[in-house]
């Protein structure tokens, strides 16, 4: 067993004894910018656009659904089980499947659908980021396998940035096995540094703020 | 400097296309980084660097504590931690697990740590298929090469080379449009993701207070590798720890900007344990392999310990005049550039390539850009001292030492020094430019030739300073 060997070597090299406490850490460096909600919304939309994502600011749930319908445009779509999506009515659109709770079934569906629809637990205004915590409501694959991703986000969920997120969720692992921060469409620049979108994840990202 | 190192350097320098590719790519990355740090984009950059350095110092100086804390938290979230001392330990663990689960196909997302232990070759040797899924890494794997750069592994390949490679290895028509090449790779790899039994990732950070693995990427391949297969194994060096999830507020701001000029990369995954209760997807098993492979040896030396603070952003490579000239493949191990120059001798031993710590102009650009403030030039100097001491112990380096001793002796004998000076101006070859570019036949021996090939010496003047001094016209101080 290499465990004891490695830990012993570490302790000997550092001159420490087993169980010795380290000096206390300084408080984490969290700096939350005070940004009012209108600026947060505007910042979020502007950053997503700058990353070549599409955005839509919906005044009502119905507007949000209409926009989503125009993006889906008759293609097959899969929606997460987030209650907010049901409230919106987007799950009732023709061609939208939802309510899947089986891992294998969901994966196959996501692999064949053109559009994945999710909500987001939070959004980060200063980077244009969607934050999704994996749960019974939000699966990992819906925002990942289909070539297009639509996220419908209530405006109150938009935080100023990463620091605020980490102050609200100091221990993300207590909530979920997977928290993902999504900042724009999937991209690569691995060949001659030329930017190409949609390499493994969705190349098309639509953020609808309600 | 070994002959092999020398040859590789000369080959890289002689390849015009390659020179241009490295120059362009690194310049672009430097530009992006610069822009991301300019003006209001990150005004507290320097403060964040200090903070990151202090956090890394605390972690590395108390590493055993954070390792145990991390392990306890992984277990609390139903994951497992496997300590491995070397490459064999890692492949034994993975092979055993694969056998028990009947696994055949493994998808991998970019990980320098697994490059370090040649994991793919080891797995393939046992009839497991291990496929790299980051586009750059995939290209490199098809070409049977090592990554050229920590962040941009296929930096040295042109679209035409990729076209030929795909044609040969994948049996697709020769396609030179980069978008289409990307889609070819997407198609091939998509099937692998959905069929894979195991996903192997590296880790950008390990979070002690959460038992979490943090991965940053732009393509989505790391998300797929860690979420689609039933088993996720993260392979990481023991130095990847940081104390708290909240410390990401420091490190994530630095990493993306330093690497590619992005405030955040497209995807940042924070993963802890297998899929839980209500969760619909995600792996059923979650393992973190903590690799030593020479790192504990490096800890012993408190002067060089900071080499382990590295977050592999690649900024020091892009800003290094030596890297930009000789490229990634000239370096003797998987890690290239300034960070490679300081960790290779410490991991692999000084003899692996004794010339490596000397392949630097000590310009300090690396230390200036390093987001965790590793004093790379200082570590290089210490390594040079180590190499010289080792040579002396082995009775090597005699010629150089003799030359310097003779020079020191000459300096202490003014009369002889003057004669030598006069001889120099007589013996030196004629020079029209004022610089010496060659040496007389009698001195044209390899060490002298090699030394002069990289340096210009001013031609000796007709009259030495002493001669001029003696014949000067004394001036009367008029004031
Ligand atoms: S040494 Fe510093 S600059 Fe170089 S890769 Fe590591 S973190 Fe980046």
XYZ file of C-alpha atoms and ligand atoms in Angstrom:
697
model
C 0.000 0.000 0.000
C 1.568 3.247 -1.116
C -0.594 5.487 1.054
C 1.457 5.318 4.247
C 4.689 5.365 2.311
C 3.808 8.567 0.491
C 2.375 10.340 3.520
C 5.433 9.374 5.569
C 7.769 10.631 2.876
C 5.866 13.903 2.722
C 6.074 14.339 6.492
C 9.773 13.522 6.635
C 10.564 15.879 3.755
C 8.602 18.687 5.399
C 9.751 17.942 8.941
C 6.189 17.437 10.130
C 4.654 14.881 12.441
C 1.486 12.891 11.889
C -1.611 14.842 12.820
C 0.254 18.135 13.211
C -2.074 21.035 12.449
C -0.988 23.620 9.886
C -0.943 27.294 10.853
C -4.410 28.842 10.454
C -5.321 29.985 6.953
C -6.128 33.621 6.331
C -9.812 34.160 5.525
C -10.629 33.307 1.916
C -10.277 36.241 -0.446
C -13.855 36.893 -1.504
C -14.642 40.340 -2.922
C -18.243 40.849 -3.905
C -18.943 43.778 -6.153
C -22.135 45.680 -5.339
C -23.951 45.708 -8.648
C -27.659 46.428 -8.918
C -29.883 43.931 -10.650
C -30.364 45.906 -13.850
C -26.633 46.160 -14.376
C -26.228 42.492 -13.586
C -28.803 41.564 -16.206
C -27.247 43.885 -18.769
C -23.753 42.612 -17.964
C -24.829 38.997 -18.294
C -26.403 39.543 -21.713
C -23.493 41.568 -22.999
C -20.878 39.030 -21.891
C -22.741 36.096 -23.413
C -23.043 37.972 -26.703
C -19.342 38.799 -26.613
C -18.655 35.058 -26.428
C -20.820 34.506 -29.535
C -23.750 33.225 -27.499
C -27.268 34.468 -28.263
C -29.380 36.254 -25.675
C -32.949 37.308 -25.161
C -34.403 39.426 -22.392
C -38.008 38.287 -21.887
C -40.513 40.488 -20.107
C -42.888 37.611 -19.474
C -42.754 33.834 -19.346
C -44.752 33.730 -22.563
C -42.152 35.829 -24.356
C -39.453 33.466 -23.159
C -41.350 30.469 -24.479
C -41.959 32.160 -27.821
C -38.289 32.889 -28.227
C -37.386 29.315 -27.251
C -39.911 28.016 -29.786
C -38.303 30.088 -32.523
C -34.885 28.648 -31.660
C -36.164 25.090 -31.509
C -37.906 25.696 -34.823
C -39.477 22.275 -35.063
C -36.313 20.386 -34.165
C -36.307 17.670 -31.538
C -35.519 18.933 -28.090
C -35.001 17.586 -24.601
C -35.784 19.674 -21.535
C -34.572 19.178 -17.978
C -36.933 18.483 -15.110
C -36.470 21.933 -13.572
C -39.842 23.105 -12.180
C -39.179 26.553 -13.626
C -39.237 25.189 -17.170
C -42.622 23.627 -16.536
C -43.902 26.908 -15.080
C -42.682 28.677 -18.189
C -44.526 26.264 -20.382
C -41.515 25.523 -22.544
C -41.869 21.822 -21.786
C -45.302 21.854 -23.402
C -43.941 22.943 -26.792
C -44.315 20.366 -29.548
C -41.242 18.162 -30.039
C -39.913 18.819 -26.517
C -39.375 15.749 -24.358
C -39.032 16.089 -20.607
C -39.432 14.145 -17.374
C -36.779 11.541 -18.159
C -35.171 10.163 -15.005
C -33.340 7.129 -16.344
C -29.635 7.603 -17.004
C -29.362 5.498 -20.142
C -32.613 6.722 -21.652
C -31.652 10.346 -21.072
C -28.231 9.880 -22.593
C -29.638 8.349 -25.756
C -32.205 11.085 -26.015
C -29.564 13.801 -25.560
C -27.350 12.157 -28.162
C -30.110 12.305 -30.757
C -31.787 15.646 -29.961
C -30.788 18.908 -31.650
C -31.585 21.122 -28.685
C -31.157 20.783 -24.927
C -33.142 23.069 -22.638
C -32.182 23.765 -19.033
C -32.634 26.374 -16.400
C -29.643 27.515 -14.362
C -29.152 27.617 -10.616
C -27.178 30.826 -10.924
C -25.591 33.033 -13.529
C -22.491 35.185 -13.189
C -22.851 38.635 -14.706
C -19.205 39.630 -14.943
C -18.212 36.630 -17.056
C -21.511 35.659 -18.740
C -21.501 32.296 -16.996
C -24.301 29.791 -16.334
C -23.983 27.737 -13.154
C -25.728 24.370 -13.119
C -25.777 21.988 -10.172
C -26.514 18.406 -11.089
C -29.666 17.093 -9.372
C -32.936 15.330 -10.044
C -33.988 18.551 -11.786
C -30.888 19.232 -13.834
C -28.928 16.458 -15.547
C -25.366 16.821 -16.831
C -25.998 15.678 -20.391
C -28.729 18.096 -21.480
C -26.386 21.079 -21.571
C -23.641 18.965 -23.119
C -24.642 16.495 -25.827
C -27.127 18.351 -28.085
C -25.519 20.811 -30.545
C -27.653 23.675 -29.198
C -28.283 24.654 -25.585
C -31.053 26.962 -24.398
C -30.907 28.151 -20.799
C -33.881 29.990 -19.312
C -32.830 31.901 -16.227
C -34.936 33.974 -13.804
C -33.250 37.356 -13.499
C -33.034 37.129 -9.722
C -30.549 34.280 -10.161
C -27.947 36.501 -11.748
C -25.089 37.120 -9.318
C -22.323 39.651 -9.738
C -19.637 37.031 -10.259
C -17.618 34.058 -9.041
C -16.944 35.572 -5.620
C -20.620 35.958 -4.862
C -21.286 32.394 -6.025
C -18.612 31.032 -3.713
C -19.943 33.059 -0.803
C -23.418 31.597 -1.344
C -22.010 28.119 -1.979
C -18.844 27.829 0.117
C -19.122 24.017 -0.120
C -20.616 23.108 -3.504
C -19.827 19.442 -2.888
C -22.371 19.390 -0.065
C -25.111 20.057 -2.629
C -24.129 18.020 -5.666
C -21.624 15.666 -7.258
C -21.227 18.111 -10.142
C -21.362 21.857 -10.379
C -20.529 23.173 -13.816
C -19.797 26.731 -14.875
C -20.629 27.282 -18.543
C -19.154 30.367 -20.170
C -20.216 30.567 -23.791
C -20.316 27.923 -26.529
C -17.896 24.994 -26.599
C -14.770 25.952 -28.520
C -11.295 24.927 -29.519
C -8.293 26.582 -31.070
C -6.096 23.519 -31.188
C -5.355 23.627 -34.920
C -3.328 26.678 -35.914
C -5.004 28.652 -33.119
C -8.087 29.069 -35.291
C -11.247 29.365 -33.223
C -13.894 26.717 -33.937
C -17.125 26.504 -31.945
C -19.040 23.404 -30.977
C -16.286 20.851 -30.781
C -17.650 18.469 -28.136
C -20.251 20.531 -26.319
C -22.909 22.780 -27.892
C -21.665 25.293 -30.434
C -24.865 27.253 -30.049
C -25.824 28.700 -26.664
C -28.954 30.790 -26.055
C -29.444 32.511 -22.736
C -32.963 33.720 -22.037
C -33.306 35.963 -18.995
C -36.843 36.297 -17.677
C 24.714 19.900 -23.037
C 24.108 16.453 -24.435
C 24.445 15.726 -28.120
C 20.772 14.761 -28.362
C 19.615 18.021 -26.798
C 21.905 19.943 -29.105
C 20.641 18.112 -32.185
C 17.006 18.643 -31.290
C 17.623 22.340 -30.772
C 19.416 22.680 -34.081
C 16.674 20.812 -35.884
C 13.996 23.109 -34.420
C 16.011 26.201 -35.240
C 16.602 25.056 -38.781
C 12.913 24.452 -39.511
C 11.527 27.737 -40.775
C 7.909 26.646 -40.833
C 8.131 25.410 -37.265
C 9.878 28.574 -36.118
C 7.068 30.647 -37.541
C 4.381 28.414 -36.013
C 5.861 28.654 -32.522
C 6.474 32.358 -32.870
C 2.907 33.044 -34.012
C 1.153 30.844 -31.518
C 3.092 32.063 -28.496
C 2.734 35.677 -29.610
C -1.011 35.267 -29.872
C -1.231 33.712 -26.422
C 0.899 36.509 -24.978
C -1.362 39.085 -26.572
C -4.506 37.512 -25.216
C -3.054 37.323 -21.740
C -1.938 40.920 -21.903
C -5.360 42.073 -22.979
C -7.068 40.074 -20.208
C -4.961 41.839 -17.581
C -5.037 45.316 -19.037
C -6.729 48.352 -17.519
C -9.866 47.492 -15.597
C -9.935 43.871 -16.688
C -8.243 42.599 -13.534
C -6.968 45.515 -11.463
C -6.064 43.320 -8.493
C -3.898 40.943 -10.542
C -0.746 41.476 -8.464
C -2.623 41.055 -5.223
C -4.173 37.828 -6.516
C -0.728 36.532 -7.419
C 0.544 37.173 -3.902
C -2.516 35.504 -2.509
C -2.131 32.458 -4.786
C 1.518 32.154 -3.859
C 0.724 32.291 -0.128
C -2.038 29.699 -0.473
C 0.198 27.343 -2.426
C 2.996 27.806 0.074
C 0.698 26.973 2.964
C -0.607 23.899 1.132
C 2.748 22.524 0.048
C 4.425 23.227 3.401
C 1.675 21.250 5.137
C 0.876 18.865 2.332
C 0.277 15.749 4.428
C -2.485 17.552 6.324
C -4.288 18.644 3.169
C -3.884 15.239 1.559
C -5.564 13.579 4.516
C -8.302 16.200 4.631
C -8.925 15.745 0.918
C -9.027 11.982 1.244
C -11.525 12.120 4.119
C -13.820 14.389 2.109
C -13.669 12.242 -1.021
C -14.642 9.250 1.093
C -17.451 11.266 2.715
C -18.880 11.753 -0.782
C -18.632 8.035 -1.563
C -15.513 8.333 -3.713
C -12.190 6.560 -3.281
C -8.641 7.855 -3.105
C -5.765 5.743 -4.380
C -2.230 6.797 -3.472
C 0.294 5.755 -6.121
C 4.037 6.063 -5.826
C 4.829 5.693 -9.518
C 3.631 4.870 -13.009
C 3.412 1.148 -12.321
C 1.185 1.716 -9.305
C -1.214 3.752 -11.419
C -1.417 1.335 -14.312
C -1.751 -1.636 -11.937
C -4.702 0.032 -10.254
C -6.431 0.942 -13.506
C -5.785 -2.439 -15.122
C -7.149 -4.285 -12.111
C -10.264 -2.121 -12.004
C -10.787 -2.453 -15.753
C -10.490 -6.205 -15.494
C -12.929 -6.430 -12.593
C -15.491 -4.294 -14.418
C -14.911 -5.873 -17.819
C -13.916 -2.491 -19.256
C -12.253 -2.176 -22.678
C -12.576 1.383 -23.869
C -11.231 4.362 -21.978
C -11.759 8.008 -22.904
C -9.231 10.474 -21.610
C -9.346 14.202 -21.214
C -6.164 16.228 -21.326
C -3.833 15.475 -18.458
C -0.140 16.254 -18.265
C 0.154 13.927 -15.286
C -0.827 10.899 -17.337
C 1.593 11.996 -20.074
C 4.266 12.009 -17.423
C 3.715 8.319 -16.675
C 3.028 7.209 -20.290
C -0.300 5.868 -19.164
C -1.755 5.351 -22.648
C 1.092 3.099 -23.744
C 0.820 1.085 -20.563
C -2.914 0.575 -20.995
C -2.637 -0.238 -24.677
C 0.030 -2.764 -23.857
C -2.691 -4.612 -21.956
C -5.198 -4.419 -24.795
C -7.217 -1.533 -23.437
C -8.088 1.191 -25.887
C -7.323 4.623 -24.416
C -8.454 7.540 -26.568
C -7.445 11.145 -26.012
C -10.440 13.420 -26.510
C -9.072 16.952 -26.371
C -8.681 17.853 -30.049
C -5.007 18.786 -29.736
C -4.218 15.727 -27.659
C -6.112 13.523 -30.099
C -3.989 14.802 -32.980
C -0.843 14.218 -30.963
C -1.946 10.725 -30.041
C -2.637 9.844 -33.685
C 0.802 11.162 -34.591
C 2.454 9.275 -31.705
C 4.029 12.440 -30.386
C 4.322 14.256 -27.100
C 2.452 17.506 -26.399
C 4.329 20.487 -27.763
C 2.979 22.888 -25.192
C 1.180 22.443 -21.851
C -1.873 24.361 -23.036
C -1.736 23.943 -26.829
C -0.463 20.399 -27.381
C -0.615 20.456 -31.192
C 0.738 23.979 -31.572
C 3.386 22.820 -34.039
C 1.026 21.096 -36.491
C -0.420 22.784 -39.551
C -3.871 22.085 -40.962
C -2.187 20.257 -43.837
C -0.372 17.932 -41.513
C -3.618 17.308 -39.648
C -5.361 16.594 -42.961
C -2.755 13.980 -43.890
C -2.861 12.478 -40.424
C -6.653 12.133 -40.404
C -6.597 10.681 -43.904
C -3.991 8.118 -42.957
C -5.291 7.137 -39.517
C -9.030 7.589 -39.855
C -9.479 6.745 -43.516
C -11.338 9.997 -44.233
C -10.844 12.161 -47.349
C -8.027 14.717 -47.109
C -9.741 17.678 -45.472
C -7.846 20.922 -44.932
C -10.627 23.180 -43.653
C -10.122 23.472 -39.907
C -13.853 23.632 -39.082
C -14.420 20.415 -40.990
C -11.423 18.736 -39.408
C -12.857 19.608 -36.023
C -16.189 18.082 -36.990
C -14.485 14.892 -38.150
C -12.859 14.570 -34.756
C -16.131 15.408 -33.040
C -17.894 12.598 -34.874
C -15.258 9.964 -34.157
C -14.907 10.956 -30.519
C -18.632 11.282 -29.870
C -18.990 7.561 -30.497
C -16.102 6.824 -28.174
C -17.647 8.883 -25.385
C -20.932 7.047 -25.619
C -19.299 3.625 -25.751
C -16.572 4.159 -23.158
C -16.485 2.181 -19.934
C -14.077 4.428 -18.064
C -13.268 8.126 -18.254
C -9.867 9.322 -17.100
C -9.211 12.978 -16.398
C -6.465 14.959 -14.789
C -7.190 17.686 -12.268
C -6.473 21.376 -12.373
C -7.153 21.636 -8.668
C -7.974 19.256 -5.854
C -10.039 20.915 -3.144
C -9.131 19.726 0.336
C -12.214 21.001 2.187
C -14.571 19.482 -0.393
C -12.910 16.326 -1.679
C -13.490 17.763 -5.140
C -11.694 17.655 -8.464
C -11.816 20.880 -10.483
C -11.351 20.743 -14.254
C -11.135 23.696 -16.605
C -11.476 23.298 -20.361
C -13.006 24.818 -23.484
C -14.161 21.893 -25.578
C -16.462 19.873 -23.331
C -14.398 16.721 -23.599
C -13.531 16.777 -19.912
C -17.208 17.058 -19.021
C -18.007 14.164 -21.321
C -15.140 11.999 -20.075
C -16.119 12.531 -16.459
C -19.888 12.262 -16.911
C -20.701 9.805 -19.683
C -18.875 6.596 -18.618
C -19.856 4.629 -15.520
C -16.466 5.132 -13.923
C -14.490 8.335 -13.508
C -10.845 8.218 -12.492
C -8.999 11.485 -11.925
C -5.214 11.162 -11.971
C -3.420 14.032 -10.273
C -0.085 14.863 -8.716
C -0.169 15.295 -4.940
C 0.764 18.962 -5.379
C -2.540 19.865 -7.047
C -4.244 20.564 -3.736
C -5.609 23.888 -2.625
C -7.217 24.288 0.787
C -10.752 25.546 0.152
C -13.419 25.756 -2.532
C -13.533 29.488 -1.854
C -9.877 29.757 -2.853
C -11.054 29.187 -6.411
C -11.999 32.864 -6.346
C -8.243 33.453 -6.504
C -7.011 30.611 -8.696
C -9.679 30.551 -11.397
C -9.234 34.257 -12.030
C -5.534 33.714 -12.592
C -5.512 30.445 -14.509
C -7.728 31.229 -17.499
C -6.282 34.670 -18.038
C -2.684 33.501 -17.773
C -3.247 30.548 -20.084
C -5.464 31.827 -22.899
C -6.591 35.274 -21.792
C -10.037 34.011 -20.786
C -11.591 35.328 -17.547
C -13.123 31.863 -17.208
C -12.694 28.976 -19.602
C -15.878 27.711 -21.275
C -16.365 24.903 -18.780
C -15.278 24.698 -15.176
C -16.373 21.458 -13.533
C -16.428 20.974 -9.794
C -16.784 17.239 -9.223
C -17.072 15.319 -6.003
C -17.968 11.675 -5.690
C -20.221 9.553 -7.893
C -23.798 10.424 -8.875
C -25.972 10.813 -5.801
C -29.540 9.890 -4.834
C -31.824 11.841 -7.120
C -29.223 12.787 -9.697
C -30.012 11.425 -13.126
C -26.606 11.044 -14.716
C -22.927 11.041 -13.853
C -20.575 8.172 -13.049
C -21.450 5.419 -10.607
C -17.870 5.186 -9.353
C -15.424 7.995 -8.607
C -11.712 7.567 -7.938
C -8.924 10.024 -7.382
C -5.425 8.725 -7.994
C -2.862 10.775 -6.067
C 0.511 10.375 -7.707
C 3.913 10.881 -6.122
C 6.311 9.903 -8.940
C 9.203 11.938 -7.545
C 7.269 14.778 -5.977
C 8.115 13.844 -2.390
C 11.788 13.929 -3.327
C 11.305 17.458 -4.536
C 9.665 18.501 -1.264
C 12.852 17.861 0.686
C 14.600 20.871 -0.726
C 12.916 23.908 0.792
C 14.724 26.149 -1.695
C 13.205 24.459 -4.729
C 9.944 23.261 -3.211
C 8.097 26.160 -4.803
C 8.458 24.388 -8.158
C 5.385 22.456 -7.007
C 3.183 25.567 -6.884
C 2.749 25.453 -10.677
C -0.818 25.515 -11.996
C 0.296 24.646 -15.566
C -0.975 27.789 -17.235
C 1.787 27.794 -19.837
C 2.444 31.543 -19.582
C 6.117 31.020 -18.826
C 6.496 28.986 -22.025
C 4.909 31.668 -24.186
C 7.093 34.403 -22.723
C 10.345 32.454 -22.779
C 12.778 33.515 -25.534
C 14.387 30.086 -25.350
C 11.125 28.141 -25.655
C 10.062 30.365 -28.527
C 13.264 29.493 -30.356
C 13.785 25.823 -29.602
C 10.135 24.703 -29.180
C 8.546 22.095 -26.962
C 10.020 18.940 -28.433
C 13.609 19.996 -27.838
C 13.031 19.657 -24.123
C 14.054 16.304 -22.703
C 10.765 15.438 -20.972
C 6.996 16.031 -21.196
C 7.181 19.358 -19.416
C 8.791 22.015 -21.559
C 9.722 25.660 -21.225
C 10.897 27.286 -17.996
C 8.715 25.147 -15.754
C 10.009 22.040 -17.553
C 13.550 23.271 -17.079
C 13.110 23.420 -13.315
C 11.029 20.313 -12.677
C 12.619 17.878 -15.120
C 15.990 17.770 -13.302
C 14.205 17.436 -9.973
C 11.885 14.630 -11.095
C 14.214 12.750 -13.403
C 17.586 13.516 -11.848
C 20.234 16.003 -12.938
C 21.807 13.532 -15.326
C 18.677 13.222 -17.408
C 19.888 16.314 -19.253
C 22.588 18.229 -17.386
C 22.484 21.041 -19.944
C 18.844 21.873 -19.243
C 19.227 24.377 -16.372
C 21.783 26.186 -18.520
C 19.433 26.547 -21.484
C 18.144 29.873 -20.230
C 19.214 33.458 -20.540
C 17.870 34.131 -17.016
C 15.956 37.063 -18.439
C 13.299 36.646 -15.772
C 10.258 36.904 -18.058
C 8.909 33.625 -16.659
C 8.958 34.817 -13.063
C 7.348 38.077 -14.074
C 4.322 36.384 -15.653
C 3.932 33.357 -13.394
C 0.518 33.649 -11.710
C 1.723 31.821 -8.611
C 5.007 33.733 -8.525
C 7.465 30.875 -8.775
C 10.957 32.360 -8.840
C 12.030 30.218 -11.780
C 15.387 31.965 -12.450
C 16.447 31.489 -8.849
C 15.592 27.774 -8.974
C 17.490 27.509 -12.276
C 20.562 29.025 -10.647
C 20.350 26.566 -7.775
C 20.070 23.722 -10.260
C 23.094 25.014 -12.158
C 25.042 24.977 -8.917
C 23.862 21.408 -8.324
C 24.938 20.308 -11.802
C 28.348 21.927 -11.399
C 28.825 20.384 -7.969
C 27.868 16.975 -9.321
C 30.306 17.355 -12.203
C 33.063 18.271 -9.789
C 32.285 15.267 -7.642
C 32.612 13.103 -10.707
C 35.760 14.905 -11.774
C 34.076 16.249 -14.912
C 34.038 19.726 -16.281
C 37.824 19.834 -15.933
C 38.464 21.710 -19.143
C 36.135 24.562 -18.319
C 37.423 24.805 -14.789
C 41.012 24.835 -16.031
C 40.249 27.596 -18.474
C 38.689 29.763 -15.786
C 41.519 29.034 -13.341
C 44.059 30.029 -15.952
C 42.112 33.196 -16.615
C 41.930 34.015 -12.902
C 45.663 33.442 -12.596
C 46.336 35.692 -15.564
C 44.191 38.443 -14.050
C 46.357 38.378 -10.940
C 49.556 38.937 -12.934
C 49.335 42.409 -14.509
C 52.466 42.114 -16.619
C 51.435 38.836 -18.174
C 47.889 40.062 -18.586
C 49.153 42.976 -20.637
C 51.258 40.758 -22.841
C 48.289 38.464 -23.380
C 46.196 41.471 -24.313
C 48.704 42.562 -26.919
C 48.937 39.054 -28.279
C 45.175 38.988 -28.631
C 45.121 41.993 -30.906
C 47.865 40.470 -33.021
C 46.399 36.973 -33.163
C 42.761 37.913 -33.588
C 41.514 37.568 -37.137
C 40.774 40.677 -39.128
C 37.292 41.973 -38.591
C 35.565 44.619 -40.601
C 32.437 44.908 -38.455
C 34.179 45.447 -35.156
C 32.955 42.051 -33.943
C 34.746 38.738 -33.926
C 32.727 36.125 -35.757
C 35.361 33.429 -36.143
C 38.520 32.222 -34.506
C 42.011 31.541 -35.849
C 42.650 27.984 -36.924
C 44.735 27.209 -33.860
C 41.798 27.921 -31.550
C 39.151 26.424 -33.784
C 38.348 23.542 -31.434
C 34.775 22.390 -30.715
C 34.247 23.961 -27.275
C 35.522 27.358 -28.409
C 33.627 27.191 -31.673
C 30.381 26.240 -29.907
C 30.857 28.997 -27.372
C 31.486 31.636 -30.017
C 28.694 30.429 -32.275
C 26.194 32.001 -29.873
C 28.202 35.063 -28.872
C 29.769 38.079 -30.511
C 33.012 39.345 -29.085
C 34.197 42.854 -29.824
C 37.405 42.756 -31.848
C 40.456 43.667 -29.731
C 41.484 47.288 -30.308
C 44.864 48.081 -31.813
C 45.950 49.690 -28.599
C 45.051 48.348 -25.224
C 43.676 50.613 -22.504
C 47.011 50.475 -20.704
C 48.893 51.556 -23.825
C 46.532 54.449 -24.338
C 46.835 55.441 -20.691
C 50.587 55.659 -20.881
C 50.610 57.837 -23.985
C 47.765 60.121 -22.912
C 48.413 63.844 -22.920
C 48.006 65.064 -19.366
C 45.349 67.704 -19.239
C 45.468 70.549 -16.846
C 42.439 71.053 -14.787
C 41.233 74.476 -15.795
C 38.879 75.014 -12.896
S 5.494 27.934 -13.702
Fe 4.001 29.579 -13.418
S 3.847 30.483 -15.465
Fe 4.831 28.504 -15.771
S 3.152 27.085 -16.218
Fe 3.505 27.009 -13.996
S 2.064 28.493 -13.141
Fe 2.221 28.951 -15.319
